[in-house]
Coordinates of C-alpha atoms in Angstrom, one line a residue:
M1 CA -30.4 18.7 -1.7
A2 CA -26.8 17.5 -3.0
S3 CA -27.7 17.1 -6.2
R4 CA -29.3 21.0 -6.3
I5 CA -25.5 21.3 -5.1
T6 CA -23.7 19.7 -7.1
A7 CA -25.5 20.9 -10.3
P8 CA -23.7 23.6 -11.7
F9 CA -20.1 21.5 -11.7
S10 CA -21.3 19.1 -14.5
F11 CA -19.9 20.8 -17.1
W12 CA -16.5 21.5 -15.6
T13 CA -15.9 18.8 -13.8
E14 CA -17.5 15.7 -16.2
N15 CA -17.9 17.1 -19.6
P16 CA -15.6 19.7 -20.6
I17 CA -15.2 20.3 -23.8
K18 CA -11.9 21.5 -25.6
L19 CA -12.3 22.2 -29.3
E20 CA -9.4 20.8 -31.7
S21 CA -7.3 23.3 -33.6
G22 CA -8.2 21.4 -36.9
S23 CA -9.7 23.3 -40.0
S24 CA -12.7 22.6 -38.8
F25 CA -15.1 20.9 -36.7
D26 CA -18.2 19.2 -36.4
N27 CA -20.6 21.6 -34.9
S28 CA -23.7 19.0 -35.2
K29 CA -21.7 16.9 -32.3
Y30 CA -21.8 20.1 -30.0
K31 CA -24.9 22.1 -31.1
F32 CA -23.1 25.2 -30.1
D33 CA -25.3 28.6 -30.9
S34 CA -23.0 31.1 -30.4
I35 CA -19.0 31.9 -29.9
V36 CA -17.3 34.6 -28.0
I37 CA -13.9 35.9 -29.6
V38 CA -11.4 37.6 -26.6
S39 CA -8.4 39.1 -28.3
P40 CA -5.6 42.1 -27.3
D41 CA -6.2 43.2 -31.3
I42 CA -8.5 41.4 -33.8
S43 CA -6.8 42.6 -37.1
K44 CA -3.2 41.4 -35.1
V45 CA -4.5 37.6 -35.2
N46 CA -2.9 35.5 -38.1
P47 CA -5.8 33.5 -39.9
Q48 CA -3.9 30.7 -40.4
S49 CA -4.0 30.2 -36.5
T50 CA -7.8 30.2 -36.0
S51 CA -8.8 27.2 -37.6
F52 CA -12.6 26.9 -37.9
L53 CA -12.8 30.5 -36.5
Q54 CA -11.5 32.1 -40.0
G55 CA -14.5 33.4 -41.1
F56 CA -15.5 34.8 -37.8
V57 CA -12.3 36.6 -37.7
Q58 CA -12.6 38.1 -40.8
A59 CA -16.2 38.8 -40.4
L60 CA -14.9 41.2 -36.8
R61 CA -12.1 42.3 -38.9
T62 CA -15.0 43.6 -41.6
Q63 CA -16.5 45.1 -38.5
K64 CA -13.5 46.9 -37.3
Q65 CA -13.1 49.0 -40.5
Y66 CA -16.7 51.1 -39.4
D67 CA -16.6 51.3 -35.4
S68 CA -13.4 53.4 -34.0
A69 CA -14.4 51.8 -30.7
F70 CA -14.4 48.1 -31.8
E71 CA -11.2 47.7 -29.4
D72 CA -12.7 49.3 -26.7
V73 CA -15.9 47.8 -25.8
E74 CA -17.9 44.8 -26.6
S75 CA -19.3 44.2 -30.0
F76 CA -22.1 41.8 -30.8
L77 CA -22.5 40.5 -34.6
S78 CA -25.1 38.4 -36.3
P79 CA -22.4 36.2 -38.5
N80 CA -23.7 34.5 -41.8
I81 CA -21.2 31.9 -42.1
T82 CA -22.4 29.1 -44.3
E83 CA -20.3 25.9 -43.1
Y84 CA -21.5 27.1 -39.6
E85 CA -25.2 28.4 -39.9
N86 CA -26.6 27.2 -36.2
I87 CA -24.0 29.4 -35.1
K88 CA -26.0 32.7 -34.8
K89 CA -24.4 35.2 -32.0
L90 CA -21.3 36.3 -32.3
V91 CA -19.5 38.8 -29.7
Y92 CA -16.2 40.1 -29.5
S93 CA -14.8 41.2 -26.3
P94 CA -11.3 42.7 -26.6
T95 CA -8.9 42.6 -23.7
G96 CA -7.5 46.1 -24.4
P97 CA -3.3 47.0 -24.5
L98 CA -1.3 44.7 -22.8
N99 CA 1.9 46.1 -23.1
R100 CA 2.4 48.9 -20.4
H101 CA 4.3 47.9 -17.3
Y102 CA 1.2 48.2 -15.1
D103 CA -1.3 46.0 -17.4
D104 CA -1.8 42.1 -16.1
V105 CA -3.1 39.3 -16.8
R106 CA -7.0 40.1 -15.5
R107 CA -7.3 41.8 -19.0
F108 CA -8.1 38.6 -20.3
T109 CA -10.1 37.5 -17.1
D110 CA -12.1 40.9 -17.5
A111 CA -12.5 40.5 -21.5
A112 CA -13.9 36.6 -20.9
E113 CA -16.4 37.5 -18.6
K114 CA -17.7 40.4 -20.1
G115 CA -17.6 38.6 -23.4
I116 CA -19.9 35.3 -21.9
K117 CA -21.9 37.7 -20.1
R118 CA -22.6 39.5 -23.2
I119 CA -23.6 36.9 -25.1
L120 CA -26.1 35.3 -22.2
K121 CA -27.7 38.5 -22.9
A122 CA -28.0 37.6 -26.1
G123 CA -29.6 34.4 -25.6
G124 CA -26.7 32.1 -26.0
K125 CA -26.9 28.9 -24.0
R126 CA -24.4 27.2 -25.8
P127 CA -21.2 29.3 -26.4
I128 CA -17.8 28.6 -27.6
L129 CA -15.0 30.9 -25.7
A130 CA -12.3 31.4 -28.2
V131 CA -8.9 33.1 -26.9
L132 CA -6.9 34.0 -30.0
Y133 CA -4.0 35.2 -28.1
Q134 CA -0.2 34.1 -29.3
N135 CA 2.0 34.3 -26.3
P136 CA 5.7 34.9 -27.8
N137 CA 7.7 32.6 -25.3
D138 CA 9.8 35.6 -23.9
A139 CA 10.6 37.1 -20.6
A140 CA 8.4 40.4 -21.5
C141 CA 5.3 38.4 -21.7
E142 CA 5.9 36.4 -18.9
K143 CA 2.6 37.7 -16.8
Y144 CA 0.4 36.2 -18.9
Q145 CA 1.8 32.5 -19.7
Q146 CA -1.2 31.6 -17.8
F147 CA -4.1 33.5 -19.7
D148 CA -5.6 30.7 -20.3
I149 CA -6.5 29.8 -16.9
A150 CA -7.2 33.4 -16.1
S151 CA -9.8 33.5 -19.4
A152 CA -11.9 30.6 -18.3
L153 CA -12.1 31.7 -15.0
G154 CA -13.6 34.8 -16.1
A155 CA -16.3 32.8 -18.1
A156 CA -16.7 30.5 -15.2
E157 CA -17.3 33.6 -12.7
A158 CA -19.9 34.6 -15.6
V159 CA -22.2 31.3 -15.3
Y160 CA -22.3 30.8 -11.6
V161 CA -25.5 30.8 -10.1
P162 CA -25.9 31.0 -6.5
L163 CA -26.9 28.3 -4.0
E164 CA -29.7 29.7 -3.2
I165 CA -31.0 30.0 -6.5
R166 CA -30.1 26.7 -7.7
E167 CA -32.2 25.0 -4.8
D168 CA -35.5 26.9 -4.8
V169 CA -35.9 28.4 -8.2
P170 CA -35.6 25.8 -10.6
D171 CA -36.1 27.3 -14.0
K172 CA -33.1 29.2 -12.5
V173 CA -30.6 26.3 -11.9
S174 CA -28.2 27.0 -14.8
K175 CA -27.2 30.0 -17.2
I176 CA -26.1 27.5 -20.1
E177 CA -26.3 24.2 -21.2
A178 CA -22.8 23.7 -22.7
I179 CA -19.6 25.7 -23.0
G180 CA -16.4 25.2 -25.5
Y181 CA -12.8 26.4 -25.1
T182 CA -10.5 27.0 -27.8
S183 CA -7.1 29.2 -27.7
L184 CA -3.7 29.8 -29.0
G185 CA -2.5 28.1 -25.8
S186 CA -3.0 25.2 -24.0
L187 CA -5.7 24.7 -21.1
Q188 CA -5.1 22.1 -18.8
F189 CA -9.0 21.4 -18.1
P190 CA -8.6 19.2 -14.6
V191 CA -6.5 22.5 -13.2
L192 CA -9.8 24.8 -14.3
S193 CA -12.2 22.9 -13.0
G194 CA -10.1 22.1 -9.7
I195 CA -10.1 25.9 -9.2
E196 CA -13.6 26.5 -10.4
L197 CA -15.1 23.8 -7.9
G198 CA -13.5 25.3 -5.3
R199 CA -14.6 28.8 -5.8
I200 CA -17.7 27.7 -6.5
M201 CA -17.7 26.3 -2.9
C202 CA -16.5 29.4 -1.4
R203 CA -19.0 31.5 -2.9
D204 CA -21.9 29.1 -1.8
I205 CA -20.8 29.6 1.4
G206 CA -19.8 32.9 1.5
G207 CA -22.6 34.3 -0.7
S208 CA -25.1 32.7 0.8
D209 CA -27.6 34.2 3.2
P210 CA -26.7 34.1 7.4
E211 CA -29.6 31.7 7.7
R212 CA -28.8 29.4 4.9
M213 CA -25.4 29.4 5.9
A214 CA -25.7 29.4 9.6
A215 CA -23.1 27.4 10.9
P216 CA -24.9 24.4 11.3
N217 CA -25.7 24.5 7.9
V218 CA -22.3 25.2 6.9
A219 CA -21.1 22.1 8.4
T220 CA -24.3 19.8 7.4
Y221 CA -22.8 21.4 3.8
V222 CA -19.2 20.6 4.0
K223 CA -19.8 17.4 4.9
E224 CA -22.1 16.6 2.1
L225 CA -19.3 18.4 -0.2
F226 CA -16.7 16.3 0.7
A227 CA -18.1 13.2 1.1
N228 CA -16.6 10.5 -1.1
T229 CA -13.4 12.6 -1.3
P230 CA -9.8 12.5 -0.2
V231 CA -10.9 15.3 2.5
K232 CA -11.8 14.2 5.9
V233 CA -14.2 16.4 7.8
E234 CA -14.2 16.9 11.6
V235 CA -17.1 19.2 13.4
I236 CA -17.1 20.3 16.6
H237 CA -20.4 21.2 18.0
D238 CA -20.4 20.7 21.3
Q239 CA -20.7 23.7 23.3
T240 CA -18.8 22.8 26.4
V241 CA -15.9 21.9 24.2
I242 CA -16.0 24.9 22.4
D243 CA -16.2 26.8 26.2
K244 CA -13.0 24.8 27.3
E245 CA -11.1 24.6 23.9
Y246 CA -11.8 27.8 22.3
P247 CA -12.7 30.5 24.6
L248 CA -12.0 33.5 22.8
L249 CA -14.2 32.0 19.7
A250 CA -16.6 31.1 22.8
A251 CA -16.6 34.7 24.0
V252 CA -18.0 35.6 20.4
N253 CA -20.7 32.8 20.7
R254 CA -22.3 33.5 23.9
A255 CA -24.9 35.6 22.5
A256 CA -25.9 33.5 19.7
K257 CA -25.8 30.1 21.5
G258 CA -29.0 30.4 22.8
V259 CA -30.4 29.8 19.4
D260 CA -29.9 26.6 18.0
R261 CA -29.4 27.2 14.8
H262 CA -27.4 29.8 15.5
N263 CA -24.7 27.8 17.9
A264 CA -20.9 28.0 16.7
R265 CA -19.2 25.2 15.0
V266 CA -15.2 24.6 14.3
I267 CA -15.0 22.7 11.6
F268 CA -11.8 20.9 10.6
L269 CA -10.7 19.5 7.3
T270 CA -7.7 17.3 6.2
Y271 CA -6.3 15.7 3.4
D272 CA -3.5 13.6 3.4
P273 CA -1.5 12.7 0.2
E274 CA -0.4 9.0 -1.2
G275 CA 3.2 8.9 -0.3
P276 CA 5.4 11.3 1.3
V277 CA 4.9 14.4 2.7
D278 CA 7.1 17.5 1.3
K279 CA 5.0 20.2 2.9
T280 CA 2.4 20.9 5.1
I281 CA -0.3 23.9 4.1
V282 CA -2.0 24.7 7.3
L283 CA -5.3 27.0 7.1
V284 CA -7.4 28.7 9.5
G285 CA -10.3 30.9 8.3
K286 CA -12.5 33.3 9.7
G287 CA -16.3 32.0 9.6
V288 CA -18.8 34.9 10.8
T289 CA -21.9 34.4 9.6
Y290 CA -23.2 37.3 10.4
D291 CA -21.6 40.2 11.8
T292 CA -23.8 42.4 13.6
G293 CA -20.8 44.4 15.9
G294 CA -22.1 42.4 18.9
A295 CA -22.3 45.0 21.9
D296 CA -20.3 47.8 20.0
I297 CA -23.1 47.4 17.3
K298 CA -22.6 48.6 14.0
A299 CA -24.9 51.2 13.1
G300 CA -25.6 53.9 10.0
G301 CA -26.6 51.2 7.8
V302 CA -23.3 49.4 7.6
M303 CA -24.8 46.3 8.8
A304 CA -25.9 45.6 5.5
G305 CA -23.7 42.8 3.8
M306 CA -22.2 41.4 6.9
H307 CA -23.5 37.7 6.3
R308 CA -19.7 38.0 4.1
D309 CA -17.9 38.0 6.7
K310 CA -17.2 33.6 6.2
C311 CA -15.6 34.6 2.9
G312 CA -12.5 33.3 4.9
A313 CA -13.6 30.5 6.4
A314 CA -15.4 29.6 2.6
A315 CA -12.3 30.1 1.1
V316 CA -10.6 27.4 3.0
A317 CA -13.4 25.3 2.2
G318 CA -13.0 26.0 -1.0
F319 CA -9.1 25.6 -1.3
L320 CA -9.8 22.3 0.3
R321 CA -12.2 21.3 -2.8
T322 CA -9.7 22.2 -5.2
V323 CA -6.9 19.7 -3.4
A324 CA -9.8 17.2 -3.4
A325 CA -10.3 17.5 -6.9
L326 CA -6.3 17.9 -8.2
K327 CA -5.2 14.9 -5.4
P328 CA -1.9 16.5 -5.7
K329 CA 1.0 14.5 -4.2
G330 CA 3.7 15.5 -1.7
V331 CA 0.9 18.0 0.0
R332 CA -0.7 17.9 3.0
V333 CA -3.7 20.1 4.0
L334 CA -5.2 21.1 7.1
G335 CA -8.0 23.4 7.3
A336 CA -10.0 25.0 10.0
M337 CA -13.1 27.1 9.7
S338 CA -14.0 29.3 13.0
M339 CA -17.6 29.5 11.9
V340 CA -19.5 32.0 14.8
R341 CA -22.2 34.2 14.5
N342 CA -21.4 37.4 16.1
S343 CA -25.0 38.6 17.8
V344 CA -26.1 40.8 20.4
G345 CA -28.2 40.3 22.9
S346 CA -28.6 39.9 27.0
N347 CA -25.8 37.3 26.8
C348 CA -23.0 38.7 24.7
Y349 CA -19.7 39.6 25.3
V350 CA -18.9 43.4 26.1
S351 CA -15.5 45.5 25.9
D352 CA -13.7 45.4 29.4
E353 CA -14.0 41.9 29.8
I354 CA -10.8 39.5 30.1
V355 CA -10.7 36.4 28.5
T356 CA -7.6 33.8 28.7
S357 CA -6.9 32.1 25.5
R358 CA -6.2 28.7 24.8
A359 CA -2.8 29.7 24.9
G360 CA -2.9 30.8 28.1
V361 CA -3.0 34.8 27.1
R362 CA -5.3 37.1 28.9
V363 CA -7.0 39.3 26.7
R364 CA -8.9 42.4 27.1
V365 CA -11.7 43.0 24.9
G366 CA -11.8 46.7 23.4
N367 CA -14.3 46.3 20.9
T368 CA -16.7 43.5 20.2
D369 CA -17.0 44.4 16.7
A370 CA -13.7 43.1 16.4
E371 CA -14.4 39.3 16.8
G372 CA -12.8 37.4 13.5
R373 CA -9.3 37.5 15.2
M374 CA -11.4 36.3 18.4
A375 CA -13.1 33.9 16.3
M376 CA -9.3 32.6 14.7
A377 CA -6.9 33.1 17.7
D378 CA -7.7 29.7 19.5
V379 CA -8.4 27.5 16.1
L380 CA -4.9 29.0 15.4
C381 CA -3.2 27.9 18.5
H382 CA -4.7 24.8 18.1
M383 CA -3.7 23.9 14.4
K384 CA -0.1 25.2 15.5
E385 CA -0.1 22.4 18.2
K386 CA -1.1 19.5 16.0
V387 CA 1.6 20.9 13.4
L388 CA 4.0 20.7 16.5
K389 CA 2.8 17.6 17.9
Q390 CA 2.7 15.7 14.7
G391 CA 5.8 16.8 13.6
S392 CA 4.4 17.7 10.0
P393 CA 6.8 18.4 7.1
N394 CA 7.9 21.9 6.2
P395 CA 4.8 23.4 7.6
Y396 CA 3.2 27.0 6.2
M397 CA 0.0 28.3 8.4
F398 CA -2.1 31.1 7.4
T399 CA -5.2 32.8 8.7
I400 CA -7.8 34.2 6.0
A401 CA -10.4 36.5 6.6
T402 CA -12.4 39.5 6.1
L403 CA -10.7 41.5 8.6
T404 CA -10.6 45.1 8.3
G405 CA -11.9 48.0 6.2
H406 CA -8.2 49.7 6.8
A407 CA -7.4 46.9 3.8
C408 CA -10.3 48.0 1.7
L409 CA -8.5 51.6 1.9
A410 CA -5.3 50.7 2.0
V411 CA -5.3 48.8 -1.5
G412 CA -8.8 49.2 -2.7
D413 CA -11.1 46.7 -4.2
D414 CA -10.0 43.0 -5.9
Y415 CA -6.3 42.5 -3.9
S416 CA -5.6 40.6 -1.1
I417 CA -3.4 41.8 1.5
I418 CA -0.8 39.2 2.8
M419 CA 1.8 39.9 5.9
E420 CA 4.3 37.4 7.7
N421 CA 6.1 37.1 10.5
G422 CA 10.0 36.6 10.7
A423 CA 10.2 32.9 9.9
A424 CA 7.8 32.9 6.8
A425 CA 9.6 36.8 5.5
R426 CA 12.8 34.2 5.2
A427 CA 11.1 32.0 3.0
N428 CA 9.8 35.0 1.0
V429 CA 6.1 33.3 1.4
A430 CA 4.5 36.4 0.7
R431 CA 6.2 37.5 -2.6
D432 CA 5.9 33.7 -3.9
L433 CA 2.0 33.9 -2.9
Q434 CA 2.1 37.6 -4.9
N435 CA 3.9 36.2 -7.8
A436 CA 1.8 33.2 -8.1
G437 CA -1.2 35.2 -7.7
H438 CA -1.0 37.7 -10.6
A439 CA 0.2 34.8 -13.0
V440 CA -3.5 34.0 -12.7
G441 CA -5.3 37.0 -11.8
D442 CA -5.6 36.8 -8.5
M443 CA -3.8 39.8 -6.9
F444 CA -1.7 40.5 -4.2
E445 CA 0.0 43.4 -2.1
V446 CA 2.5 42.8 0.4
S447 CA 2.6 44.2 4.0
T448 CA 4.9 44.3 6.6
I449 CA 4.1 43.4 10.4
R450 CA 6.1 45.9 12.3
R451 CA 7.4 46.5 16.0
E452 CA 4.5 49.1 16.6
D453 CA 2.0 46.4 15.6
Y454 CA 3.2 44.4 18.8
D455 CA 3.3 47.5 20.8
F456 CA -0.4 48.0 20.1
H457 CA -1.5 45.1 21.4
K458 CA 0.4 45.2 24.7
G459 CA -1.7 45.1 27.7
K460 CA -2.2 48.5 29.1
S461 CA -2.7 47.7 32.4
E462 CA -1.4 44.9 34.8
Y463 CA -5.1 43.1 34.4
E464 CA -4.0 42.0 31.0
D465 CA -1.8 40.9 28.7
L466 CA -3.0 41.9 25.8
L467 CA -5.6 44.7 24.4
Q468 CA -8.0 42.9 21.7
C469 CA -8.5 46.2 19.9
N470 CA -8.5 49.9 20.4
N471 CA -12.2 52.1 20.6
A472 CA -11.9 53.1 16.9
P473 CA -12.8 51.3 13.5
S474 CA -9.8 50.1 11.8
S475 CA -10.5 52.4 9.0
R476 CA -9.6 55.1 11.0
T477 CA -6.8 53.2 13.2
P478 CA -3.2 53.9 11.7
R479 CA -1.8 50.4 10.9
G480 CA -5.6 48.9 11.1
H481 CA -4.8 45.9 8.7
Q482 CA -1.2 45.3 10.0
T483 CA -1.8 45.1 13.7
P484 CA -4.5 42.2 13.9
A485 CA -1.4 40.2 12.4
A486 CA 0.5 40.6 15.4
F487 CA -2.7 40.0 17.8
L488 CA -3.1 36.9 16.4
I489 CA 0.7 36.0 16.9
M490 CA 0.8 36.6 20.3
S491 CA -2.7 35.2 21.5
S492 CA -2.0 32.4 19.6
G493 CA 1.5 32.0 21.1
L494 CA 2.9 31.6 17.7
D495 CA 5.3 34.5 19.1
K496 CA 7.1 31.9 20.6
H497 CA 7.7 30.5 17.3
D498 CA 9.5 33.1 14.9
V499 CA 13.1 33.2 13.8
N500 CA 14.7 33.3 17.0
S501 CA 12.9 30.0 18.6
Q502 CA 14.2 26.7 18.4
S503 CA 11.1 25.5 16.4
P504 CA 10.5 28.3 14.1
L505 CA 6.9 28.4 12.3
K506 CA 6.4 30.3 9.1
Y507 CA 3.2 32.2 9.6
S508 CA 1.1 34.7 7.3
H509 CA -2.0 36.6 7.7
I510 CA -4.0 37.3 4.0
D511 CA -6.9 40.0 4.9
I512 CA -9.0 39.3 1.7
A513 CA -11.5 42.4 2.8
G514 CA -11.3 43.8 -0.3
S515 CA -10.6 41.0 -2.9
S516 CA -13.5 38.8 -1.6
G517 CA -16.0 40.3 -4.0
P518 CA -18.8 42.9 -4.1
F519 CA -21.5 43.3 -2.1
P520 CA -24.1 43.2 -3.7
G521 CA -22.4 40.9 -5.9
I522 CA -20.9 37.2 -6.1
P523 CA -17.5 36.5 -4.3
S524 CA -14.9 36.1 -5.9
G525 CA -13.4 32.9 -4.9
S526 CA -10.2 35.0 -3.6
P527 CA -7.3 33.3 -2.7
I528 CA -8.2 30.3 -3.9
P529 CA -6.5 30.4 -7.3
A530 CA -3.2 32.2 -5.9
L531 CA -2.7 29.3 -3.1
T532 CA -3.6 26.6 -6.2
A533 CA -0.9 28.0 -8.2
N534 CA 1.6 28.5 -5.8
F535 CA 1.5 25.5 -3.8
I536 CA -0.6 22.8 -6.1
L537 CA 0.5 23.6 -9.8

């Protein structure tokens, strides 16, 4: 299994091909068969800056004279360049305009992805991706400084092959044989490789079906992927330990734990850098391998796609994979994956139950379909305790989850939402992560946790301290993506560590329900690029 897992990483990690900018190159060495050119406007590309691509650029300019839609859609040509006669396929994929205030670096990501997909349809197996954009070094173009990374990540997304296909369909284990990259910028391949390794791991876990990536299988996969890396893996599989240490997660797990292959797992990942530590990144991810809704069952055909409810935990694992590849100094990273299946049955937890959290908070269940916050709260409390006990320098704490449909309604697809407690707000965590994500095409919106969100979850009777959820879907609940952040803060005991405490802790909640990727489709790997750009690069 291990060889099949690592197969698609070979280009990005073992044999990246970065073409030099000389006037020509020896294609007998690489045997490229096609070229994808990405540009804002091919007619404005300086021919002297395109090295061996001059003939291909001229062919595109000629074609543009006869096609009024040339800068709007991908175009396929069969070039006749004598010097490079083996290259028979050429695709031009325009970015579209870049000069409007709402344009962003995703223009490059989208164009590269579309261009590579088009060349694959044309039968290309060894393409060159050429991004012909001269980025002026001025403030107006600051948002395009990372166009190289954004473009290459778009190409990488186009060639990803799902894990189950790699394992079960040998003829489709790879979409390409090799890929080259050249541009007028400067791409750092180790950075790209590290981010893409993380995104592949995230997609493998998040996108695979609920049996292939049931909690025990996730643990096995994670241990295999982190073998011989700087990341240490600890798996909590003893159900008595889970019942005692993580009672809220254990409540969700009750209906599933009678089936061995569905039993919950809590997976801890630790990266300790060489030398002194300047900051500590703590990540807790929601890993609901399948969400039936539990006793409050998802009805009306909305259950399909709920195997993707583990993308938060998948992103945690993916970010640690990026960290393992880049080996940053001065940064300690602690990850936790709350892997559980929200099944329905005679032993499932139900609304009205009162469960005492690890932090000693009495929680009344309001809706069993709000299981994600239950899965993470006690693990978040554990990580809080670990940070305080170990004296971790300058900690930044996060939860990452496909948590609410309200997030999708509030900001739409392709955007993560980040919201922070007072300590994180003082440190400008949300804005910094938003800015870092925007630079590489991993987009964020910022929300604010208000007093109403805390009031929403206060106990409604003498029996309980907190109400887990109301009885309506988040999409029909005012402030439906903000209130869960307040619940996580209160149920984990983090409310005792805000700005007015002697030991404040920076905590931010990231809802990736919109940004985790389309279904049907491939998970996006968000927010791995943003976290990497903000804390590692």
